[in-house]
């Protein structure tokens, strides 16, 4: 039996759920796989001292982060970790250079390096995201892109894999990424068993958007445009062409397209695409309707049209999306 060591880095101001969420996934996966000890989960902090999380919870590390993992059994690791996990939290805003150097050193020997939330800033500071695609919490994606222009920051997905480096969005997305890694190691059935144990009814694929189109887009200032946004959400299968929507707002098509983008932040076509995709996702999750019926109800016309939209945006076809997301 292969034992994979998962080392979770602790530091002052770490986000507690970024630590405990993935930790519970890996800790429970061995029992779910019928292979107790298949993961050896350890935490390590500077000098092995207790750290205070951003919520005030105190955590006592298992190991001293300063020790060289190749130095022998006294470090508690017996060599580099298989998976190095770097959580986020307030402590990533102005990271200690010594902490960054320790992360870079440990990452050099790890098979997988994972960040949760703003832990991506620590990976980038250590030079681990240069030339790679990555993500972080949606509120910090712009800052990550500005600070590290050599990193391709994608604000949409809940997690991103680029070679041996994986990064995830805010807090609970770290659990989704940990489940994906368990599935990679032990198969889908084990990952789903762990998800059920954690009372996670739905396990999201990495291409899942961080939040809904209604939350992502702005609410228009003008009342007629807000009414159009409401109409789109309530009638995804209706005529949502620019001409039809402009008539509802009592504007010319050209003027409507211009002011809609200025106030909502996206073009009418992009907004409609997002609403239709979200409506189809909800029906796949919550109803027993057939794919063709959902495609017509959500304005795609055909199942193939809906399939193309799902694959383009979520990287999974509707049938697979339903299999992953619909509660048993």
PDB file of C-alpha atoms in Angstrom:
ATOM      1  CA  UNK A   1       0.000   0.000   0.000  1.00  0.00           C
ATOM      2  CA  UNK A   2       1.274   3.441  -0.975  1.00  0.00           C
ATOM      3  CA  UNK A   3       1.229   6.051   1.785  1.00  0.00           C
ATOM      4  CA  UNK A   4       1.058   9.616   0.536  1.00  0.00           C
ATOM      5  CA  UNK A   5       2.198  12.320   2.922  1.00  0.00           C
ATOM      6  CA  UNK A   6       0.095  15.481   2.788  1.00  0.00           C
ATOM      7  CA  UNK A   7       1.859  18.420   4.418  1.00  0.00           C
ATOM      8  CA  UNK A   8      -0.265  21.470   5.233  1.00  0.00           C
ATOM      9  CA  UNK A   9       1.608  24.712   5.878  1.00  0.00           C
ATOM     10  CA  UNK A  10       0.506  26.817   8.849  1.00  0.00           C
ATOM     11  CA  UNK A  11       1.348  30.457   9.545  1.00  0.00           C
ATOM     12  CA  UNK A  12       0.017  33.413  11.509  1.00  0.00           C
ATOM     13  CA  UNK A  13      -3.292  34.602  10.056  1.00  0.00           C
ATOM     14  CA  UNK A  14      -4.051  31.384   8.162  1.00  0.00           C
ATOM     15  CA  UNK A  15      -7.714  30.727   7.256  1.00  0.00           C
ATOM     16  CA  UNK A  16      -8.850  27.851   9.471  1.00  0.00           C
ATOM     17  CA  UNK A  17     -11.265  26.287   6.964  1.00  0.00           C
ATOM     18  CA  UNK A  18      -8.559  26.282   4.281  1.00  0.00           C
ATOM     19  CA  UNK A  19      -6.668  23.963   6.636  1.00  0.00           C
ATOM     20  CA  UNK A  20      -9.386  21.833   8.194  1.00  0.00           C
ATOM     21  CA  UNK A  21     -11.528  21.334   5.075  1.00  0.00           C
ATOM     22  CA  UNK A  22      -8.899  19.551   2.939  1.00  0.00           C
ATOM     23  CA  UNK A  23      -7.479  17.897   6.071  1.00  0.00           C
ATOM     24  CA  UNK A  24     -10.829  16.204   6.781  1.00  0.00           C
ATOM     25  CA  UNK A  25     -11.051  15.020   3.169  1.00  0.00           C
ATOM     26  CA  UNK A  26      -7.631  13.377   3.183  1.00  0.00           C
ATOM     27  CA  UNK A  27      -8.037  12.034   6.706  1.00  0.00           C
ATOM     28  CA  UNK A  28     -11.320  10.362   5.786  1.00  0.00           C
ATOM     29  CA  UNK A  29     -10.220   9.048   2.399  1.00  0.00           C
ATOM     30  CA  UNK A  30      -8.075   6.208   3.755  1.00  0.00           C
ATOM     31  CA  UNK A  31     -10.967   4.714   5.702  1.00  0.00           C
ATOM     32  CA  UNK A  32     -13.303   5.178   2.736  1.00  0.00           C
ATOM     33  CA  UNK A  33     -10.826   3.374   0.491  1.00  0.00           C
ATOM     34  CA  UNK A  34     -10.406   0.551   2.996  1.00  0.00           C
ATOM     35  CA  UNK A  35      -6.743   1.508   3.220  1.00  0.00           C
ATOM     36  CA  UNK A  36      -6.179   3.097   6.618  1.00  0.00           C
ATOM     37  CA  UNK A  37      -2.984   5.096   6.491  1.00  0.00           C
ATOM     38  CA  UNK A  38      -3.056   5.671   2.738  1.00  0.00           C
ATOM     39  CA  UNK A  39      -2.692   9.372   3.578  1.00  0.00           C
ATOM     40  CA  UNK A  40      -0.412  10.652   6.287  1.00  0.00           C
ATOM     41  CA  UNK A  41      -1.610  14.188   7.002  1.00  0.00           C
ATOM     42  CA  UNK A  42       0.762  16.529   8.826  1.00  0.00           C
ATOM     43  CA  UNK A  43       0.771  20.238   9.591  1.00  0.00           C
ATOM     44  CA  UNK A  44       3.931  22.327   9.865  1.00  0.00           C
ATOM     45  CA  UNK A  45       4.494  25.857  11.092  1.00  0.00           C
ATOM     46  CA  UNK A  46       7.469  28.173  11.670  1.00  0.00           C
ATOM     47  CA  UNK A  47       9.540  26.801  14.570  1.00  0.00           C
ATOM     48  CA  UNK A  48       6.686  24.397  15.290  1.00  0.00           C
ATOM     49  CA  UNK A  49       4.977  27.084  17.386  1.00  0.00           C
ATOM     50  CA  UNK A  50       1.179  27.469  17.672  1.00  0.00           C
ATOM     51  CA  UNK A  51      -0.336  29.876  15.177  1.00  0.00           C
ATOM     52  CA  UNK A  52      -3.475  31.971  15.443  1.00  0.00           C
ATOM     53  CA  UNK A  53      -5.852  31.740  12.509  1.00  0.00           C
ATOM     54  CA  UNK A  54      -7.639  34.732  10.987  1.00  0.00           C
ATOM     55  CA  UNK A  55     -10.739  33.790  13.034  1.00  0.00           C
ATOM     56  CA  UNK A  56      -8.774  33.610  16.286  1.00  0.00           C
ATOM     57  CA  UNK A  57      -8.588  29.814  16.521  1.00  0.00           C
ATOM     58  CA  UNK A  58      -5.160  28.570  17.671  1.00  0.00           C
ATOM     59  CA  UNK A  59      -3.596  25.617  15.856  1.00  0.00           C
ATOM     60  CA  UNK A  60      -0.629  23.575  17.074  1.00  0.00           C
ATOM     61  CA  UNK A  61       1.512  22.277  14.170  1.00  0.00           C
ATOM     62  CA  UNK A  62       2.716  18.698  14.132  1.00  0.00           C
ATOM     63  CA  UNK A  63       6.109  19.674  12.756  1.00  0.00           C
ATOM     64  CA  UNK A  64       8.688  22.425  12.596  1.00  0.00           C
ATOM     65  CA  UNK A  65       8.529  23.967   9.139  1.00  0.00           C
ATOM     66  CA  UNK A  66      12.189  24.980   9.460  1.00  0.00           C
ATOM     67  CA  UNK A  67      13.455  21.390   9.501  1.00  0.00           C
ATOM     68  CA  UNK A  68      14.827  19.855   6.320  1.00  0.00           C
ATOM     69  CA  UNK A  69      12.514  16.974   5.325  1.00  0.00           C
ATOM     70  CA  UNK A  70      15.488  15.100   3.861  1.00  0.00           C
ATOM     71  CA  UNK A  71      17.341  15.202   7.170  1.00  0.00           C
ATOM     72  CA  UNK A  72      15.740  12.016   8.463  1.00  0.00           C
ATOM     73  CA  UNK A  73      12.979  10.717  10.726  1.00  0.00           C
ATOM     74  CA  UNK A  74      13.490  13.458  13.319  1.00  0.00           C
ATOM     75  CA  UNK A  75      11.613  15.806  10.975  1.00  0.00           C
ATOM     76  CA  UNK A  76       8.545  13.581  11.072  1.00  0.00           C
ATOM     77  CA  UNK A  77       8.434  13.379   7.272  1.00  0.00           C
ATOM     78  CA  UNK A  78      11.126  10.943   6.107  1.00  0.00           C
ATOM     79  CA  UNK A  79      11.582  12.887   2.884  1.00  0.00           C
ATOM     80  CA  UNK A  80       9.672  15.474   0.840  1.00  0.00           C
ATOM     81  CA  UNK A  81       5.861  15.366   1.053  1.00  0.00           C
ATOM     82  CA  UNK A  82       3.849  13.815  -1.726  1.00  0.00           C
ATOM     83  CA  UNK A  83       1.351  16.704  -1.599  1.00  0.00           C
ATOM     84  CA  UNK A  84       2.199  20.160  -0.262  1.00  0.00           C
ATOM     85  CA  UNK A  85      -0.898  22.194   0.583  1.00  0.00           C
ATOM     86  CA  UNK A  86      -0.642  25.956   1.142  1.00  0.00           C
ATOM     87  CA  UNK A  87      -3.794  27.558   2.589  1.00  0.00           C
ATOM     88  CA  UNK A  88      -4.804  31.188   2.412  1.00  0.00           C
ATOM     89  CA  UNK A  89      -5.829  33.785   4.955  1.00  0.00           C
ATOM     90  CA  UNK A  90      -4.921  37.254   6.165  1.00  0.00           C
ATOM     91  CA  UNK A  91      -1.335  36.106   6.668  1.00  0.00           C
ATOM     92  CA  UNK A  92      -0.749  36.007   2.908  1.00  0.00           C
ATOM     93  CA  UNK A  93      -1.147  39.785   2.532  1.00  0.00           C
ATOM     94  CA  UNK A  94       2.426  40.514   3.586  1.00  0.00           C
ATOM     95  CA  UNK A  95       4.155  37.118   3.738  1.00  0.00           C
ATOM     96  CA  UNK A  96       7.310  36.482   5.690  1.00  0.00           C
ATOM     97  CA  UNK A  97      10.158  35.930   3.179  1.00  0.00           C
ATOM     98  CA  UNK A  98      11.393  33.030   5.287  1.00  0.00           C
ATOM     99  CA  UNK A  99       7.980  31.354   4.961  1.00  0.00           C
ATOM    100  CA  UNK A 100       8.093  31.789   1.189  1.00  0.00           C
ATOM    101  CA  UNK A 101      11.571  30.231   1.053  1.00  0.00           C
ATOM    102  CA  UNK A 102      10.376  27.239   3.106  1.00  0.00           C
ATOM    103  CA  UNK A 103       7.432  26.730   0.737  1.00  0.00           C
ATOM    104  CA  UNK A 104       9.721  26.889  -2.301  1.00  0.00           C
ATOM    105  CA  UNK A 105      12.088  24.363  -0.711  1.00  0.00           C
ATOM    106  CA  UNK A 106       9.335  21.892   0.140  1.00  0.00           C
ATOM    107  CA  UNK A 107       7.633  22.334  -3.229  1.00  0.00           C
ATOM    108  CA  UNK A 108      10.826  21.388  -5.053  1.00  0.00           C
ATOM    109  CA  UNK A 109      10.513  17.794  -3.873  1.00  0.00           C
ATOM    110  CA  UNK A 110       6.723  17.438  -3.800  1.00  0.00           C
ATOM    111  CA  UNK A 111       4.794  15.551  -6.452  1.00  0.00           C
ATOM    112  CA  UNK A 112       1.798  17.859  -6.077  1.00  0.00           C
ATOM    113  CA  UNK A 113       1.620  21.453  -4.845  1.00  0.00           C
ATOM    114  CA  UNK A 114      -1.810  22.823  -3.927  1.00  0.00           C
ATOM    115  CA  UNK A 115      -3.027  26.244  -2.867  1.00  0.00           C
ATOM    116  CA  UNK A 116      -6.361  27.151  -1.324  1.00  0.00           C
ATOM    117  CA  UNK A 117      -7.833  30.643  -1.666  1.00  0.00           C
ATOM    118  CA  UNK A 118      -5.137  33.330  -1.250  1.00  0.00           C
ATOM    119  CA  UNK A 119      -2.496  30.661  -0.683  1.00  0.00           C
ATOM    120  CA  UNK A 120      -1.939  31.234  -4.419  1.00  0.00           C
ATOM    121  CA  UNK A 121      -0.121  34.463  -3.481  1.00  0.00           C
ATOM    122  CA  UNK A 122       2.417  32.442  -1.497  1.00  0.00           C
ATOM    123  CA  UNK A 123       2.956  30.058  -4.416  1.00  0.00           C
ATOM    124  CA  UNK A 124       3.379  32.979  -6.793  1.00  0.00           C
ATOM    125  CA  UNK A 125       5.797  34.734  -4.426  1.00  0.00           C
ATOM    126  CA  UNK A 126       7.813  31.501  -4.332  1.00  0.00           C
ATOM    127  CA  UNK A 127       8.006  31.519  -8.144  1.00  0.00           C
ATOM    128  CA  UNK A 128       5.824  28.416  -8.497  1.00  0.00           C
ATOM    129  CA  UNK A 129       3.117  29.998 -10.663  1.00  0.00           C
ATOM    130  CA  UNK A 130       5.371  31.679 -13.232  1.00  0.00           C
ATOM    131  CA  UNK A 131       4.147  30.760 -16.704  1.00  0.00           C
ATOM    132  CA  UNK A 132       1.248  28.764 -15.261  1.00  0.00           C
ATOM    133  CA  UNK A 133      -2.524  29.110 -15.133  1.00  0.00           C
ATOM    134  CA  UNK A 134      -3.993  29.578 -11.657  1.00  0.00           C
ATOM    135  CA  UNK A 135      -6.963  30.882  -9.712  1.00  0.00           C
ATOM    136  CA  UNK A 136      -7.788  32.229  -6.268  1.00  0.00           C
ATOM    137  CA  UNK A 137     -10.777  33.697  -4.445  1.00  0.00           C
ATOM    138  CA  UNK A 138     -12.708  35.853  -6.931  1.00  0.00           C
ATOM    139  CA  UNK A 139     -12.197  38.981  -4.802  1.00  0.00           C
ATOM    140  CA  UNK A 140      -8.395  38.677  -5.131  1.00  0.00           C
ATOM    141  CA  UNK A 141      -7.963  37.549  -8.741  1.00  0.00           C
ATOM    142  CA  UNK A 142      -7.256  41.054 -10.048  1.00  0.00           C
ATOM    143  CA  UNK A 143      -4.672  41.649  -7.326  1.00  0.00           C
ATOM    144  CA  UNK A 144      -2.953  38.336  -8.076  1.00  0.00           C
ATOM    145  CA  UNK A 145      -2.826  39.158 -11.803  1.00  0.00           C
ATOM    146  CA  UNK A 146      -1.429  42.653 -11.184  1.00  0.00           C
ATOM    147  CA  UNK A 147       1.189  41.545  -8.685  1.00  0.00           C
ATOM    148  CA  UNK A 148       2.352  38.529 -10.698  1.00  0.00           C
ATOM    149  CA  UNK A 149       1.909  39.328 -14.413  1.00  0.00           C
ATOM    150  CA  UNK A 150       3.790  36.160 -15.369  1.00  0.00           C
ATOM    151  CA  UNK A 151       0.845  34.113 -14.016  1.00  0.00           C
ATOM    152  CA  UNK A 152      -2.280  33.514 -16.106  1.00  0.00           C
ATOM    153  CA  UNK A 153      -5.033  34.166 -13.561  1.00  0.00           C
ATOM    154  CA  UNK A 154      -8.447  32.692 -14.388  1.00  0.00           C
ATOM    155  CA  UNK A 155     -11.157  34.161 -12.100  1.00  0.00           C
ATOM    156  CA  UNK A 156     -13.922  31.787 -13.197  1.00  0.00           C
ATOM    157  CA  UNK A 157     -13.249  28.165 -12.112  1.00  0.00           C
ATOM    158  CA  UNK A 158     -13.325  26.893  -8.542  1.00  0.00           C
ATOM    159  CA  UNK A 159      -9.990  25.176  -9.100  1.00  0.00           C
ATOM    160  CA  UNK A 160      -7.315  24.911 -11.781  1.00  0.00           C
ATOM    161  CA  UNK A 161      -4.787  22.157 -12.481  1.00  0.00           C
ATOM    162  CA  UNK A 162      -1.612  23.051 -14.372  1.00  0.00           C
ATOM    163  CA  UNK A 163       0.832  20.176 -14.298  1.00  0.00           C
ATOM    164  CA  UNK A 164       1.760  19.338 -10.719  1.00  0.00           C
ATOM    165  CA  UNK A 165       0.461  22.688  -9.454  1.00  0.00           C
ATOM    166  CA  UNK A 166      -3.191  23.098  -8.463  1.00  0.00           C
ATOM    167  CA  UNK A 167      -4.913  26.202  -7.115  1.00  0.00           C
ATOM    168  CA  UNK A 168      -8.439  26.689  -5.831  1.00  0.00           C
ATOM    169  CA  UNK A 169     -10.838  29.520  -5.138  1.00  0.00           C
ATOM    170  CA  UNK A 170     -12.159  30.573  -1.751  1.00  0.00           C
ATOM    171  CA  UNK A 171     -12.468  28.332   1.320  1.00  0.00           C
ATOM    172  CA  UNK A 172     -14.945  25.551   0.388  1.00  0.00           C
ATOM    173  CA  UNK A 173     -13.371  25.203  -3.065  1.00  0.00           C
ATOM    174  CA  UNK A 174     -10.360  23.711  -1.256  1.00  0.00           C
ATOM    175  CA  UNK A 175     -12.612  20.810  -0.245  1.00  0.00           C
ATOM    176  CA  UNK A 176     -13.658  20.311  -3.878  1.00  0.00           C
ATOM    177  CA  UNK A 177     -10.033  20.267  -4.976  1.00  0.00           C
ATOM    178  CA  UNK A 178      -9.073  17.830  -2.212  1.00  0.00           C
ATOM    179  CA  UNK A 179     -11.901  15.518  -3.311  1.00  0.00           C
ATOM    180  CA  UNK A 180     -10.635  15.706  -6.892  1.00  0.00           C
ATOM    181  CA  UNK A 181      -7.155  14.684  -5.712  1.00  0.00           C
ATOM    182  CA  UNK A 182      -8.631  11.778  -3.734  1.00  0.00           C
ATOM    183  CA  UNK A 183     -10.507  10.706  -6.864  1.00  0.00           C
ATOM    184  CA  UNK A 184      -7.219  10.850  -8.781  1.00  0.00           C
ATOM    185  CA  UNK A 185      -5.558   8.627  -6.167  1.00  0.00           C
ATOM    186  CA  UNK A 186      -8.367   6.220  -5.245  1.00  0.00           C
ATOM    187  CA  UNK A 187     -11.144   6.555  -7.816  1.00  0.00           C
ATOM    188  CA  UNK A 188     -14.538   8.205  -8.012  1.00  0.00           C
ATOM    189  CA  UNK A 189     -16.377   5.887  -5.602  1.00  0.00           C
ATOM    190  CA  UNK A 190     -14.023   6.688  -2.746  1.00  0.00           C
ATOM    191  CA  UNK A 191     -14.241  10.441  -3.396  1.00  0.00           C
ATOM    192  CA  UNK A 192     -18.043  10.300  -3.398  1.00  0.00           C
ATOM    193  CA  UNK A 193     -18.054   8.279  -0.182  1.00  0.00           C
ATOM    194  CA  UNK A 194     -15.927  10.956   1.500  1.00  0.00           C
ATOM    195  CA  UNK A 195     -18.225  13.668   0.120  1.00  0.00           C
ATOM    196  CA  UNK A 196     -21.268  11.902   1.575  1.00  0.00           C
ATOM    197  CA  UNK A 197     -19.535  11.547   4.934  1.00  0.00           C
ATOM    198  CA  UNK A 198     -18.915  15.303   4.942  1.00  0.00           C
ATOM    199  CA  UNK A 199     -22.577  15.832   3.985  1.00  0.00           C
ATOM    200  CA  UNK A 200     -21.576  17.393   0.683  1.00  0.00           C
ATOM    201  CA  UNK A 201     -24.476  16.507  -1.559  1.00  0.00           C
ATOM    202  CA  UNK A 202     -22.879  17.892  -4.689  1.00  0.00           C
ATOM    203  CA  UNK A 203     -19.250  17.642  -5.729  1.00  0.00           C
ATOM    204  CA  UNK A 204     -18.309  20.365  -8.159  1.00  0.00           C
ATOM    205  CA  UNK A 205     -15.907  19.895 -11.097  1.00  0.00           C
ATOM    206  CA  UNK A 206     -13.090  22.391 -11.477  1.00  0.00           C
ATOM    207  CA  UNK A 207     -14.734  24.199 -14.364  1.00  0.00           C
ATOM    208  CA  UNK A 208     -17.699  25.190 -12.205  1.00  0.00           C
ATOM    209  CA  UNK A 209     -18.015  28.958 -11.966  1.00  0.00           C
ATOM    210  CA  UNK A 210     -17.232  30.514  -8.580  1.00  0.00           C
ATOM    211  CA  UNK A 211     -20.647  32.186  -8.390  1.00  0.00           C
ATOM    212  CA  UNK A 212     -23.826  32.698 -10.392  1.00  0.00           C
ATOM    213  CA  UNK A 213     -24.242  35.044 -13.336  1.00  0.00           C
ATOM    214  CA  UNK A 214     -26.668  37.170 -11.302  1.00  0.00           C
ATOM    215  CA  UNK A 215     -24.008  37.654  -8.621  1.00  0.00           C
ATOM    216  CA  UNK A 216     -21.190  38.092 -11.131  1.00  0.00           C
ATOM    217  CA  UNK A 217     -22.964  40.764 -13.154  1.00  0.00           C
ATOM    218  CA  UNK A 218     -23.947  44.183 -11.926  1.00  0.00           C
ATOM    219  CA  UNK A 219     -27.548  45.261 -11.364  1.00  0.00           C
ATOM    220  CA  UNK A 220     -28.455  48.007 -13.802  1.00  0.00           C
ATOM    221  CA  UNK A 221     -29.129  51.469 -12.420  1.00  0.00           C
ATOM    222  CA  UNK A 222     -32.004  52.254 -14.764  1.00  0.00           C
ATOM    223  CA  UNK A 223     -35.345  50.731 -13.864  1.00  0.00           C
ATOM    224  CA  UNK A 224     -36.166  49.578 -17.445  1.00  0.00           C
ATOM    225  CA  UNK A 225     -32.873  47.679 -17.625  1.00  0.00           C
ATOM    226  CA  UNK A 226     -33.444  46.072 -14.225  1.00  0.00           C
ATOM    227  CA  UNK A 227     -36.856  44.965 -15.487  1.00  0.00           C
ATOM    228  CA  UNK A 228     -35.166  43.445 -18.541  1.00  0.00           C
ATOM    229  CA  UNK A 229     -32.739  41.552 -16.298  1.00  0.00           C
ATOM    230  CA  UNK A 230     -35.681  40.179 -14.310  1.00  0.00           C
ATOM    231  CA  UNK A 231     -37.489  39.209 -17.532  1.00  0.00           C
ATOM    232  CA  UNK A 232     -34.433  37.356 -18.817  1.00  0.00           C
ATOM    233  CA  UNK A 233     -34.131  35.365 -15.575  1.00  0.00           C
ATOM    234  CA  UNK A 234     -37.831  34.438 -15.611  1.00  0.00           C
ATOM    235  CA  UNK A 235     -38.025  33.588 -19.337  1.00  0.00           C
ATOM    236  CA  UNK A 236     -34.752  31.879 -20.385  1.00  0.00           C
ATOM    237  CA  UNK A 237     -36.561  30.082 -23.203  1.00  0.00           C
ATOM    238  CA  UNK A 238     -38.141  33.206 -24.627  1.00  0.00           C
ATOM    239  CA  UNK A 239     -37.058  35.561 -27.403  1.00  0.00           C
ATOM    240  CA  UNK A 240     -34.029  37.197 -25.796  1.00  0.00           C
ATOM    241  CA  UNK A 241     -32.601  38.805 -28.895  1.00  0.00           C
ATOM    242  CA  UNK A 242     -31.264  42.350 -28.617  1.00  0.00           C
ATOM    243  CA  UNK A 243     -34.190  43.641 -30.689  1.00  0.00           C
ATOM    244  CA  UNK A 244     -36.776  42.012 -28.400  1.00  0.00           C
ATOM    245  CA  UNK A 245     -35.054  43.121 -25.207  1.00  0.00           C
ATOM    246  CA  UNK A 246     -34.538  46.646 -26.531  1.00  0.00           C
ATOM    247  CA  UNK A 247     -38.278  46.888 -27.279  1.00  0.00           C
ATOM    248  CA  UNK A 248     -39.057  45.912 -23.670  1.00  0.00           C
ATOM    249  CA  UNK A 249     -36.758  48.685 -22.458  1.00  0.00           C
ATOM    250  CA  UNK A 250     -38.234  51.180 -24.976  1.00  0.00           C
ATOM    251  CA  UNK A 251     -34.797  51.795 -26.488  1.00  0.00           C
ATOM    252  CA  UNK A 252     -33.315  51.332 -29.912  1.00  0.00           C
ATOM    253  CA  UNK A 253     -31.282  48.102 -30.261  1.00  0.00           C
ATOM    254  CA  UNK A 254     -28.046  50.042 -30.611  1.00  0.00           C
ATOM    255  CA  UNK A 255     -28.739  52.269 -27.601  1.00  0.00           C
ATOM    256  CA  UNK A 256     -29.905  49.292 -25.549  1.00  0.00           C
ATOM    257  CA  UNK A 257     -26.748  47.266 -26.246  1.00  0.00           C
ATOM    258  CA  UNK A 258     -24.569  50.246 -25.333  1.00  0.00           C
ATOM    259  CA  UNK A 259     -26.251  51.193 -22.042  1.00  0.00           C
ATOM    260  CA  UNK A 260     -26.775  47.552 -20.990  1.00  0.00           C
ATOM    261  CA  UNK A 261     -23.058  46.834 -21.239  1.00  0.00           C
ATOM    262  CA  UNK A 262     -22.188  50.106 -19.533  1.00  0.00           C
ATOM    263  CA  UNK A 263     -24.465  49.413 -16.545  1.00  0.00           C
ATOM    264  CA  UNK A 264     -24.341  45.610 -16.267  1.00  0.00           C
ATOM    265  CA  UNK A 265     -20.709  45.082 -17.251  1.00  0.00           C
ATOM    266  CA  UNK A 266     -21.319  42.525 -20.016  1.00  0.00           C
ATOM    267  CA  UNK A 267     -23.071  42.570 -23.365  1.00  0.00           C
ATOM    268  CA  UNK A 268     -26.728  41.479 -23.576  1.00  0.00           C
ATOM    269  CA  UNK A 269     -25.681  38.327 -25.417  1.00  0.00           C
ATOM    270  CA  UNK A 270     -23.148  37.367 -22.744  1.00  0.00           C
ATOM    271  CA  UNK A 271     -25.691  37.993 -19.994  1.00  0.00           C
ATOM    272  CA  UNK A 272     -28.332  35.877 -21.743  1.00  0.00           C
ATOM    273  CA  UNK A 273     -25.845  33.052 -22.286  1.00  0.00           C
ATOM    274  CA  UNK A 274     -24.998  33.040 -18.596  1.00  0.00           C
ATOM    275  CA  UNK A 275     -28.633  33.084 -17.449  1.00  0.00           C
ATOM    276  CA  UNK A 276     -29.569  30.256 -19.812  1.00  0.00           C
ATOM    277  CA  UNK A 277     -26.658  28.137 -18.676  1.00  0.00           C
ATOM    278  CA  UNK A 278     -27.528  28.692 -15.037  1.00  0.00           C
ATOM    279  CA  UNK A 279     -31.218  27.886 -15.660  1.00  0.00           C
ATOM    280  CA  UNK A 280     -30.231  24.656 -17.409  1.00  0.00           C
ATOM    281  CA  UNK A 281     -27.873  23.733 -14.559  1.00  0.00           C
ATOM    282  CA  UNK A 282     -30.618  24.207 -11.974  1.00  0.00           C
ATOM    283  CA  UNK A 283     -33.044  22.034 -13.947  1.00  0.00           C
ATOM    284  CA  UNK A 284     -30.452  19.318 -14.373  1.00  0.00           C
ATOM    285  CA  UNK A 285     -29.835  19.370 -10.631  1.00  0.00           C
ATOM    286  CA  UNK A 286     -33.404  19.710  -9.375  1.00  0.00           C
ATOM    287  CA  UNK A 287     -35.703  18.032 -11.924  1.00  0.00           C
ATOM    288  CA  UNK A 288     -36.151  14.736 -13.735  1.00  0.00           C
ATOM    289  CA  UNK A 289     -36.852  16.467 -17.062  1.00  0.00           C
ATOM    290  CA  UNK A 290     -35.114  15.081 -20.134  1.00  0.00           C
ATOM    291  CA  UNK A 291     -32.161  16.793 -21.801  1.00  0.00           C
ATOM    292  CA  UNK A 292     -34.183  17.777 -24.887  1.00  0.00           C
ATOM    293  CA  UNK A 293     -36.950  19.269 -22.747  1.00  0.00           C
ATOM    294  CA  UNK A 294     -34.487  21.287 -20.666  1.00  0.00           C
ATOM    295  CA  UNK A 295     -32.688  22.496 -23.791  1.00  0.00           C
ATOM    296  CA  UNK A 296     -35.953  23.834 -25.249  1.00  0.00           C
ATOM    297  CA  UNK A 297     -37.102  25.370 -21.971  1.00  0.00           C
ATOM    298  CA  UNK A 298     -33.804  27.205 -21.526  1.00  0.00           C
ATOM    299  CA  UNK A 299     -33.617  28.618 -25.041  1.00  0.00           C
ATOM    300  CA  UNK A 300     -31.041  26.298 -26.606  1.00  0.00           C
ATOM    301  CA  UNK A 301     -33.460  24.801 -29.103  1.00  0.00           C
ATOM    302  CA  UNK A 302     -31.690  21.450 -29.291  1.00  0.00           C
ATOM    303  CA  UNK A 303     -29.821  19.162 -26.936  1.00  0.00           C
ATOM    304  CA  UNK A 304     -26.726  19.565 -29.094  1.00  0.00           C
ATOM    305  CA  UNK A 305     -26.828  23.340 -28.686  1.00  0.00           C
ATOM    306  CA  UNK A 306     -26.995  22.952 -24.917  1.00  0.00           C
ATOM    307  CA  UNK A 307     -24.222  20.355 -24.954  1.00  0.00           C
ATOM    308  CA  UNK A 308     -21.890  22.730 -26.814  1.00  0.00           C
ATOM    309  CA  UNK A 309     -22.616  25.525 -24.308  1.00  0.00           C
ATOM    310  CA  UNK A 310     -21.900  23.247 -21.331  1.00  0.00           C
ATOM    311  CA  UNK A 311     -18.668  21.878 -22.771  1.00  0.00           C
ATOM    312  CA  UNK A 312     -17.456  25.348 -23.751  1.00  0.00           C
ATOM    313  CA  UNK A 313     -18.152  26.895 -20.343  1.00  0.00           C
ATOM    314  CA  UNK A 314     -18.033  24.066 -17.784  1.00  0.00           C
ATOM    315  CA  UNK A 315     -15.917  21.498 -19.642  1.00  0.00           C
ATOM    316  CA  UNK A 316     -18.544  18.778 -19.034  1.00  0.00           C
ATOM    317  CA  UNK A 317     -21.622  17.798 -21.126  1.00  0.00           C
ATOM    318  CA  UNK A 318     -25.113  18.048 -19.559  1.00  0.00           C
ATOM    319  CA  UNK A 319     -25.403  14.296 -18.949  1.00  0.00           C
ATOM    320  CA  UNK A 320     -22.156  14.227 -16.964  1.00  0.00           C
ATOM    321  CA  UNK A 321     -23.120  17.430 -15.146  1.00  0.00           C
ATOM    322  CA  UNK A 322     -26.366  15.836 -13.984  1.00  0.00           C
ATOM    323  CA  UNK A 323     -24.548  12.691 -12.905  1.00  0.00           C
ATOM    324  CA  UNK A 324     -22.189  14.715 -10.730  1.00  0.00           C
ATOM    325  CA  UNK A 325     -24.635  17.236  -9.328  1.00  0.00           C
ATOM    326  CA  UNK A 326     -28.068  15.769  -8.937  1.00  0.00           C
ATOM    327  CA  UNK A 327     -28.561  14.564  -5.357  1.00  0.00           C
ATOM    328  CA  UNK A 328     -29.127  10.851  -4.957  1.00  0.00           C
TER     329      UNK A 328
END
